[in-house]
Coordinates of C-alpha atoms and ligand atoms in Angstrom, one line a residue:
Chain A
M1 CA 332.5 -102.4 124.9
N2 CA 335.0 -102.3 127.8
M3 CA 334.5 -101.0 131.3
N4 CA 335.7 -97.5 130.6
D5 CA 333.2 -97.0 127.8
A6 CA 330.4 -98.3 130.0
I7 CA 331.3 -95.8 132.7
A8 CA 331.5 -93.0 130.2
V9 CA 328.0 -93.8 128.8
L10 CA 326.6 -94.0 132.3
A11 CA 328.2 -90.7 133.3
A12 CA 326.8 -89.1 130.1
L13 CA 323.3 -90.4 130.8
F14 CA 323.0 -89.5 134.5
L15 CA 325.6 -86.8 135.2
A16 CA 324.9 -84.7 132.1
P17 CA 321.4 -83.7 133.0
L18 CA 322.4 -82.9 136.6
I19 CA 325.3 -80.7 135.3
G20 CA 323.1 -79.2 132.6
G21 CA 320.4 -78.3 135.1
L22 CA 322.8 -76.8 137.5
V23 CA 324.4 -74.8 134.7
A24 CA 321.0 -73.5 133.8
G25 CA 320.3 -72.6 137.4
L26 CA 323.6 -70.8 137.7
D27 CA 322.9 -69.1 134.4
R28 CA 319.6 -67.7 135.7
K29 CA 321.2 -66.6 138.9
V30 CA 324.1 -64.8 137.2
T31 CA 321.7 -63.2 134.8
A32 CA 319.5 -61.9 137.7
R33 CA 322.6 -60.5 139.4
L34 CA 323.7 -58.8 136.3
Q35 CA 320.3 -57.2 136.1
G36 CA 320.5 -56.1 139.8
R37 CA 318.0 -58.7 141.0
Y38 CA 318.4 -61.4 143.6
G39 CA 317.5 -64.3 141.3
P40 CA 315.9 -67.7 141.7
P41 CA 317.4 -70.6 143.7
I42 CA 320.1 -72.6 141.8
L43 CA 317.8 -75.6 141.7
Q44 CA 315.1 -73.7 140.0
P45 CA 315.4 -75.5 136.6
F46 CA 314.8 -78.8 138.4
Y47 CA 311.6 -77.5 140.1
D48 CA 310.5 -76.2 136.7
V49 CA 310.9 -79.5 135.0
L50 CA 309.3 -81.5 137.8
K51 CA 306.4 -79.2 137.8
L52 CA 306.0 -79.5 134.0
F53 CA 305.9 -83.3 134.3
G54 CA 303.1 -82.9 136.8
K55 CA 301.0 -80.8 134.4
E56 CA 298.2 -82.0 132.3
K57 CA 299.2 -83.4 128.8
M58 CA 298.0 -81.0 126.2
I59 CA 298.9 -81.4 122.6
V60 CA 297.8 -80.1 119.2
N61 CA 299.3 -82.8 117.0
Y62 CA 300.6 -86.3 117.9
W63 CA 303.8 -85.6 116.0
Q64 CA 304.8 -83.2 118.7
I65 CA 305.2 -86.1 121.1
V66 CA 307.4 -88.0 118.7
C67 CA 309.4 -84.9 117.9
A68 CA 309.9 -84.0 121.6
Y69 CA 311.2 -87.5 122.3
M70 CA 313.4 -87.6 119.2
Y71 CA 314.9 -84.3 120.2
L72 CA 315.7 -85.7 123.6
V73 CA 317.2 -88.9 122.1
A74 CA 319.3 -87.0 119.6
N75 CA 320.7 -84.7 122.3
I76 CA 321.4 -87.6 124.7
L77 CA 323.2 -89.4 121.8
T78 CA 325.4 -86.4 121.1
V79 CA 326.5 -86.4 124.7
V80 CA 327.1 -90.1 124.8
L81 CA 329.1 -90.0 121.6
L82 CA 331.2 -87.2 123.0
A83 CA 331.8 -89.2 126.1
L84 CA 332.8 -92.2 124.0
Q85 CA 335.3 -89.9 122.2
S86 CA 333.7 -90.7 118.9
D87 CA 333.8 -89.1 115.5
L88 CA 333.2 -85.3 115.4
L89 CA 331.4 -85.5 112.1
L90 CA 329.1 -88.2 113.3
I91 CA 328.3 -86.2 116.4
F92 CA 327.6 -83.2 114.2
F93 CA 325.0 -85.1 112.1
V94 CA 323.2 -86.4 115.2
L95 CA 323.1 -82.8 116.5
A96 CA 321.5 -81.7 113.2
V97 CA 318.9 -84.4 113.3
G98 CA 317.9 -83.3 116.8
G99 CA 317.5 -79.7 115.7
V100 CA 315.4 -80.8 112.7
F101 CA 313.0 -82.7 114.9
L102 CA 312.4 -79.7 117.2
V103 CA 311.5 -77.7 114.1
I104 CA 309.2 -80.4 112.7
G105 CA 307.4 -80.6 116.0
A106 CA 306.8 -76.9 115.9
L107 CA 305.7 -77.0 112.3
A108 CA 303.2 -79.8 113.1
A109 CA 301.1 -77.3 115.1
E110 CA 299.1 -74.7 113.2
S111 CA 299.8 -71.8 115.5
P112 CA 301.4 -68.8 113.7
Y113 CA 303.8 -68.3 116.5
S114 CA 305.3 -71.7 116.4
Q115 CA 305.4 -71.6 112.6
I116 CA 307.4 -68.4 112.5
G117 CA 309.5 -69.7 115.3
A118 CA 310.2 -72.8 113.4
Q119 CA 311.2 -70.9 110.3
R120 CA 313.6 -68.8 112.3
E121 CA 315.0 -71.8 114.0
L122 CA 315.8 -73.2 110.5
I123 CA 317.6 -70.0 109.6
Q124 CA 319.5 -70.3 112.8
M125 CA 320.5 -73.8 112.0
L126 CA 321.5 -72.6 108.5
T127 CA 323.8 -70.1 110.3
Y128 CA 325.5 -72.1 112.9
E129 CA 325.9 -75.5 111.1
P130 CA 328.5 -74.3 108.5
L131 CA 330.4 -72.5 111.3
L132 CA 330.6 -75.7 113.3
I133 CA 331.7 -77.7 110.2
L134 CA 334.4 -75.1 109.6
V135 CA 335.6 -75.5 113.2
F136 CA 335.7 -79.3 112.9
V137 CA 337.6 -79.1 109.6
G138 CA 340.0 -76.8 111.3
I139 CA 340.5 -79.3 114.1
Y140 CA 341.1 -82.0 111.4
L141 CA 343.7 -79.9 109.5
E142 CA 345.6 -79.3 112.7
T143 CA 345.4 -82.8 114.2
G144 CA 344.9 -85.0 111.2
S145 CA 341.8 -86.7 112.6
F146 CA 338.1 -86.2 113.2
K147 CA 338.1 -88.8 115.9
I148 CA 338.3 -87.3 119.4
S149 CA 340.0 -90.3 120.9
E150 CA 342.8 -90.0 118.3
I151 CA 343.1 -86.3 118.8
I152 CA 343.6 -86.8 122.5
A153 CA 346.0 -89.6 121.9
T154 CA 348.2 -88.0 119.3
Y155 CA 348.0 -84.3 119.8
H156 CA 349.8 -83.0 122.9
E157 CA 349.2 -79.3 123.1
P158 CA 346.0 -77.3 123.6
L159 CA 344.1 -76.8 120.4
L160 CA 343.3 -73.3 121.5
I161 CA 346.9 -72.2 120.8
S162 CA 346.8 -73.1 117.1
L163 CA 343.1 -72.5 116.6
P164 CA 342.2 -69.3 118.5
L165 CA 340.1 -67.7 115.7
L166 CA 338.2 -70.9 115.3
F167 CA 337.4 -70.8 119.0
V168 CA 335.8 -67.4 118.5
V169 CA 333.9 -68.8 115.5
M170 CA 332.6 -71.6 117.8
G171 CA 331.6 -69.0 120.4
Y172 CA 329.4 -67.5 117.7
A173 CA 327.8 -70.8 117.0
L174 CA 327.4 -71.4 120.7
V175 CA 325.5 -68.2 121.2
I176 CA 323.1 -69.2 118.4
K177 CA 322.8 -72.8 119.6
L178 CA 322.2 -71.9 123.2
K179 CA 319.4 -69.5 122.1
K180 CA 321.0 -66.5 123.8
S181 CA 320.7 -62.8 122.9
P182 CA 321.5 -61.3 120.4
F183 CA 320.5 -64.5 118.6
D184 CA 317.5 -65.6 120.6
I185 CA 315.4 -65.2 117.5
A186 CA 313.5 -68.4 117.4
T187 CA 312.8 -68.7 121.1
S188 CA 314.0 -67.0 124.2
H189 CA 314.5 -68.1 127.8
H190 CA 313.6 -64.8 129.4
A191 CA 310.2 -63.2 129.6
H192 CA 308.3 -63.0 126.4
Q193 CA 309.2 -61.8 123.0
E194 CA 307.2 -60.7 119.9
I195 CA 306.4 -64.3 118.9
V196 CA 305.6 -65.5 122.4
K197 CA 307.8 -68.5 122.8
G198 CA 308.6 -69.2 119.2
V199 CA 309.3 -72.8 118.5
L200 CA 308.3 -73.8 122.0
T201 CA 304.9 -72.1 122.0
E202 CA 302.9 -75.2 121.2
Y203 CA 304.9 -77.6 123.4
S204 CA 303.4 -77.7 126.9
G205 CA 303.4 -79.7 130.1
P206 CA 305.5 -82.8 130.1
Y207 CA 306.7 -82.3 126.5
L208 CA 308.1 -78.9 127.4
G209 CA 309.8 -80.6 130.3
I210 CA 311.4 -83.1 127.9
I211 CA 312.6 -80.3 125.7
E212 CA 314.0 -78.5 128.7
I213 CA 315.9 -81.7 129.7
S214 CA 317.2 -82.0 126.1
H215 CA 318.4 -78.5 126.4
W216 CA 320.5 -79.4 129.4
F217 CA 322.1 -82.2 127.4
E218 CA 322.7 -79.8 124.6
T219 CA 324.4 -77.4 127.0
V220 CA 326.6 -80.1 128.4
F221 CA 327.5 -81.2 124.8
L222 CA 328.4 -77.7 123.7
L223 CA 330.5 -77.1 126.8
G224 CA 332.2 -80.5 126.1
L225 CA 333.1 -79.2 122.7
C226 CA 334.7 -76.2 124.4
A227 CA 336.6 -78.4 126.7
L228 CA 338.1 -80.1 123.6
F229 CA 340.0 -77.0 122.9
W230 CA 342.2 -77.5 126.0
H231 CA 342.2 -81.2 126.4
T232 CA 345.7 -81.5 127.9
S233 CA 345.2 -80.1 131.3
F234 CA 342.1 -80.6 133.4
L235 CA 342.4 -77.4 135.3
W236 CA 342.7 -75.2 132.2
M237 CA 339.9 -77.1 130.6
A238 CA 337.6 -76.2 133.5
V239 CA 338.8 -72.6 133.4
L240 CA 338.2 -72.4 129.7
V241 CA 334.7 -73.9 129.9
V242 CA 333.6 -71.6 132.8
A243 CA 335.1 -68.5 131.1
T244 CA 333.3 -69.3 127.9
Y245 CA 329.9 -69.9 129.5
F246 CA 330.3 -66.7 131.6
G247 CA 331.1 -64.9 128.4
E248 CA 328.0 -66.2 126.8
V249 CA 325.8 -65.1 129.8
L250 CA 327.5 -61.7 129.6
V251 CA 326.8 -61.3 125.9
D252 CA 323.3 -62.5 126.5
N253 CA 322.7 -59.7 129.0
V254 CA 324.3 -56.8 127.2
C255 CA 322.8 -57.4 123.8
A256 CA 319.4 -56.7 122.4
R257 CA 317.8 -59.2 120.0
L258 CA 318.8 -58.8 116.4
T259 CA 317.0 -59.9 113.3
W260 CA 318.0 -62.9 111.2
R261 CA 318.8 -60.5 108.3
W262 CA 321.6 -59.2 110.5
M263 CA 322.6 -62.5 111.9
L264 CA 323.0 -64.5 108.7
P265 CA 325.4 -62.3 106.8
H266 CA 327.4 -61.2 109.8
A267 CA 327.8 -64.6 111.3
W268 CA 328.8 -66.0 107.9
T269 CA 331.2 -63.3 106.8
G270 CA 332.8 -63.1 110.2
G271 CA 332.9 -66.8 110.6
L272 CA 334.3 -67.5 107.2
I273 CA 337.0 -64.8 107.3
M274 CA 338.1 -65.9 110.7
S275 CA 338.1 -69.6 109.8
F276 CA 340.1 -69.1 106.6
A277 CA 342.6 -66.9 108.4
N278 CA 343.1 -69.7 110.9
Y279 CA 343.4 -72.2 108.0
F280 CA 346.1 -70.1 106.4
W281 CA 347.9 -70.0 109.7
I282 CA 347.8 -73.8 110.0
F283 CA 349.2 -74.2 106.4
E284 CA 352.0 -71.7 107.1
K285 CA 353.0 -73.7 110.1
I286 CA 353.0 -77.0 108.2
K287 CA 355.2 -75.5 105.5
Chain B
M1 CA 307.7 -88.6 143.7
K2 CA 304.2 -87.1 144.0
R3 CA 305.3 -85.0 146.9
L4 CA 308.3 -83.8 145.0
I5 CA 306.2 -82.7 142.0
N6 CA 303.8 -81.0 144.3
T7 CA 306.5 -79.0 146.0
S8 CA 307.9 -78.1 142.6
R9 CA 304.5 -76.8 141.6
V10 CA 304.6 -74.3 144.5
K11 CA 308.2 -73.4 143.8
S12 CA 307.9 -72.8 140.1
P13 CA 304.6 -71.0 139.3
W14 CA 304.7 -69.5 135.9
L15 CA 302.1 -66.7 135.6
I16 CA 300.4 -65.2 132.6
H17 CA 299.1 -61.7 132.9
F18 CA 295.9 -61.0 131.0
D19 CA 294.7 -57.4 130.7
C20 CA 291.0 -57.6 130.6
G21 CA 289.9 -54.0 130.0
S22 CA 292.0 -52.5 132.8
C23 CA 292.9 -48.8 132.9
N24 CA 296.5 -49.9 132.9
G25 CA 297.0 -48.8 136.5
C26 CA 297.0 -52.4 137.7
D27 CA 299.0 -53.6 134.8
I28 CA 301.9 -51.3 135.6
E29 CA 301.8 -52.6 139.2
V30 CA 301.9 -56.2 138.0
L31 CA 304.9 -55.5 135.8
A32 CA 306.5 -53.7 138.8
C33 CA 306.7 -57.0 140.5
L34 CA 309.2 -58.1 137.9
T35 CA 311.6 -55.2 138.6
P36 CA 314.7 -55.5 140.8
V37 CA 312.8 -53.9 143.7
Y38 CA 310.3 -56.8 144.1
D39 CA 312.0 -59.4 141.8
I40 CA 309.4 -62.2 141.9
E41 CA 311.8 -64.5 140.1
R42 CA 313.3 -65.0 143.5
F43 CA 310.3 -67.4 144.1
G44 CA 310.7 -69.0 140.8
I45 CA 307.8 -67.0 139.3
L46 CA 308.2 -66.3 135.6
N47 CA 306.0 -64.1 133.6
V48 CA 305.3 -66.2 130.5
G49 CA 303.3 -65.0 127.5
N50 CA 301.8 -68.3 126.7
P51 CA 298.7 -69.7 128.4
K52 CA 299.9 -73.2 127.5
H53 CA 303.0 -72.8 129.8
A54 CA 301.3 -71.0 132.6
D55 CA 300.0 -72.1 136.0
I56 CA 298.6 -68.8 137.3
L57 CA 296.4 -66.5 135.4
V58 CA 296.6 -63.0 136.7
V59 CA 293.7 -60.9 135.4
T60 CA 293.4 -57.1 135.8
G61 CA 290.5 -55.0 134.9
T62 CA 286.8 -55.5 134.3
V63 CA 285.3 -58.0 132.0
N64 CA 283.1 -56.7 129.2
H65 CA 280.9 -58.4 126.6
R66 CA 283.6 -58.2 124.0
N67 CA 286.5 -59.7 125.9
K68 CA 284.8 -62.3 128.0
K69 CA 285.3 -64.9 125.2
A70 CA 289.0 -64.1 125.1
L71 CA 289.3 -64.5 128.9
K72 CA 287.5 -67.8 128.8
N73 CA 289.7 -68.9 125.9
V74 CA 292.9 -68.1 127.7
Y75 CA 291.7 -69.9 130.8
D76 CA 290.7 -73.0 128.8
Q77 CA 294.1 -73.1 127.1
M78 CA 295.9 -73.5 130.4
P79 CA 296.7 -77.1 131.4
E80 CA 295.6 -78.3 134.8
P81 CA 296.4 -77.6 137.6
K82 CA 295.8 -73.9 137.3
V83 CA 294.6 -71.0 139.5
V84 CA 293.3 -67.5 138.8
V85 CA 294.1 -64.3 140.6
A86 CA 291.8 -61.3 140.1
V87 CA 293.7 -58.1 140.6
G88 CA 292.3 -54.6 141.5
A89 CA 288.9 -53.3 142.3
C90 CA 287.9 -53.8 138.7
G91 CA 289.1 -57.4 138.5
T92 CA 287.4 -58.4 141.7
T93 CA 284.0 -56.7 141.4
G94 CA 284.0 -54.4 138.3
G95 CA 285.1 -51.4 140.3
I96 CA 284.2 -47.9 139.2
F97 CA 283.1 -49.3 135.8
R98 CA 280.6 -51.7 137.4
E99 CA 277.6 -49.7 136.3
A100 CA 278.7 -49.2 132.7
Y101 CA 276.4 -50.7 130.1
N102 CA 279.1 -52.8 128.5
V103 CA 280.6 -54.3 131.6
V104 CA 279.8 -57.8 132.8
G105 CA 281.5 -57.3 136.2
G106 CA 284.3 -59.0 138.0
V107 CA 286.4 -61.8 136.6
D108 CA 284.5 -64.4 138.7
K109 CA 281.5 -63.9 136.5
I110 CA 283.2 -65.8 133.7
I111 CA 285.8 -68.1 135.3
P112 CA 286.4 -69.4 138.8
V113 CA 288.7 -67.1 140.8
D114 CA 291.0 -68.5 143.6
A115 CA 292.4 -65.3 145.0
Y116 CA 291.2 -61.7 145.1
V117 CA 293.6 -58.7 145.4
S118 CA 291.9 -55.4 146.3
G119 CA 293.1 -51.9 145.7
C120 CA 292.9 -49.3 143.0
A121 CA 295.6 -49.7 141.8
A122 CA 296.6 -52.8 143.7
K123 CA 300.0 -52.5 145.3
P124 CA 302.8 -54.8 144.1
E125 CA 303.1 -56.2 147.6
A126 CA 299.4 -57.0 147.6
I127 CA 299.7 -58.7 144.2
I128 CA 302.5 -60.9 145.5
D129 CA 300.4 -61.8 148.5
G130 CA 297.6 -62.7 146.3
V131 CA 299.8 -64.9 144.2
V132 CA 301.1 -66.6 147.4
I133 CA 297.5 -67.4 148.5
A134 CA 296.9 -68.8 145.1
L135 CA 299.9 -71.0 145.4
G136 CA 298.4 -72.7 148.4
K137 CA 295.3 -73.4 146.4
L138 CA 297.5 -74.6 143.5
A139 CA 299.1 -77.2 145.8
E140 CA 295.7 -78.4 146.9
K141 CA 294.5 -78.6 143.3
G142 CA 297.7 -80.4 142.3
K143 CA 297.0 -83.1 144.8
K144 CA 293.5 -83.5 143.4
V145 CA 294.8 -83.7 139.9
D146 CA 297.3 -86.4 140.9
Q147 CA 294.5 -88.2 142.7
G148 CA 292.5 -88.1 139.6
I149 CA 295.2 -89.8 137.6
F150 CA 295.6 -92.6 140.2
E151 CA 291.9 -93.0 140.5
R152 CA 291.6 -93.3 136.8
L153 CA 294.3 -96.0 136.8
E154 CA 292.5 -97.8 139.6
N155 CA 289.3 -97.8 137.5
T156 CA 291.2 -99.2 134.6
Q157 CA 292.8 -101.9 136.7
N158 CA 289.4 -102.9 138.1
F159 CA 288.0 -103.0 134.7
I160 CA 290.8 -105.3 133.5
K161 CA 290.5 -107.5 136.5
S162 CA 286.7 -107.8 136.0
R163 CA 287.3 -109.0 132.5
Ligands
SF4_301 S1 291.4 -51.3 139.9 FE1 291.8 -49.1 139.5 S2 293.9 -49.1 138.7 FE2 293.1 -51.2 138.5 S3 292.3 -51.3 136.5 FE3 290.6 -50.8 137.9 S4 290.5 -48.5 137.8 FE4 292.5 -49.1 137.0

């Protein structure tokens, strides 16, 4: 491991939660403004997590502790792997492992809310994982590599230009993964919903804090994936990431929650059609 | 670090609203606090639906023999530190339903209450005031809880030393 890698890992470990927390705070502020409210301070997510760490530990099943920590570790690992410019497929599998542990933790408790939430979370994973794979395959077809470091070294124009439709597909996956409306079926960040907090119902106190921090890592990771679509210029990368996240918040606020029966077929058909259209485009170009 | 956690407690109180046989007048006022006019999220207050995530229990309405168990149950599910705010004439004393045969009385008959908000129905401003008073108590309780942890650690240390 050389010096650069070490710096990347350290940045991923310490900078990512800070950025993630700030993004979450901005998210809440923008959401409040869109709803005509003043909104909480930007640092609110940090207060929330610190408070959660100060609460009494209350668990239903010891597996919840294991699962909360595994979820955190998996999410940290995705960010670290991204910072090390590792293999996209490897990152994808680590991401999936994290998601599965969150679900297992929710299933370990006998509350109907967390059970239903866990089932829905599984369906959500079923929806976004194929989409993400399609996006990664598209990147491979275009650049000839799954490895981020090779993509950056050998490919010298923004991926967005040749993969615009796949970027939209990723936006779909992002909404689901970030648990935003209209796909906040398993759990929701705002107020309550019909299944209380879904998967997160039975996590409480410090363990909810851990999951919150994992979610910050997750946000950073997903924004990092966005950044990959314009890796040539730093300025445009930032613009793309900010625009994408603002788009997500906007969609979150203008949409009502949908059911999984709507989500699954629409995300799949839309995603499949757009991805294959984009694949054909790539093949035409190669010819 | 302890100080940081304690300030965070005051800055991020999540409240759960429990309707304990209210006439819904007070409930509407509690929900009014969330609207753009009052916007309690400014203070980091979130209305959560889950007692396991909550710090403040806001109870409206009288307690009767049927729902006192539910109230106790919700209270017991909240992790420490926690505070209770009783809202409205009914929540504090039993109000106009006090004499009814099925009514136990105010919320404090069943669980310890930290702040009382009067009014029928209580004004949103008054409810926010009540929550702020409760926050002061929450900070105090938080200190005690931390003390508890450290005292417990001390006991363990002494125990190990004495072995
Ligand atoms: S205090 Fe008044 S408004 Fe509130 S629940 Fe009682 S009767 Fe209804």
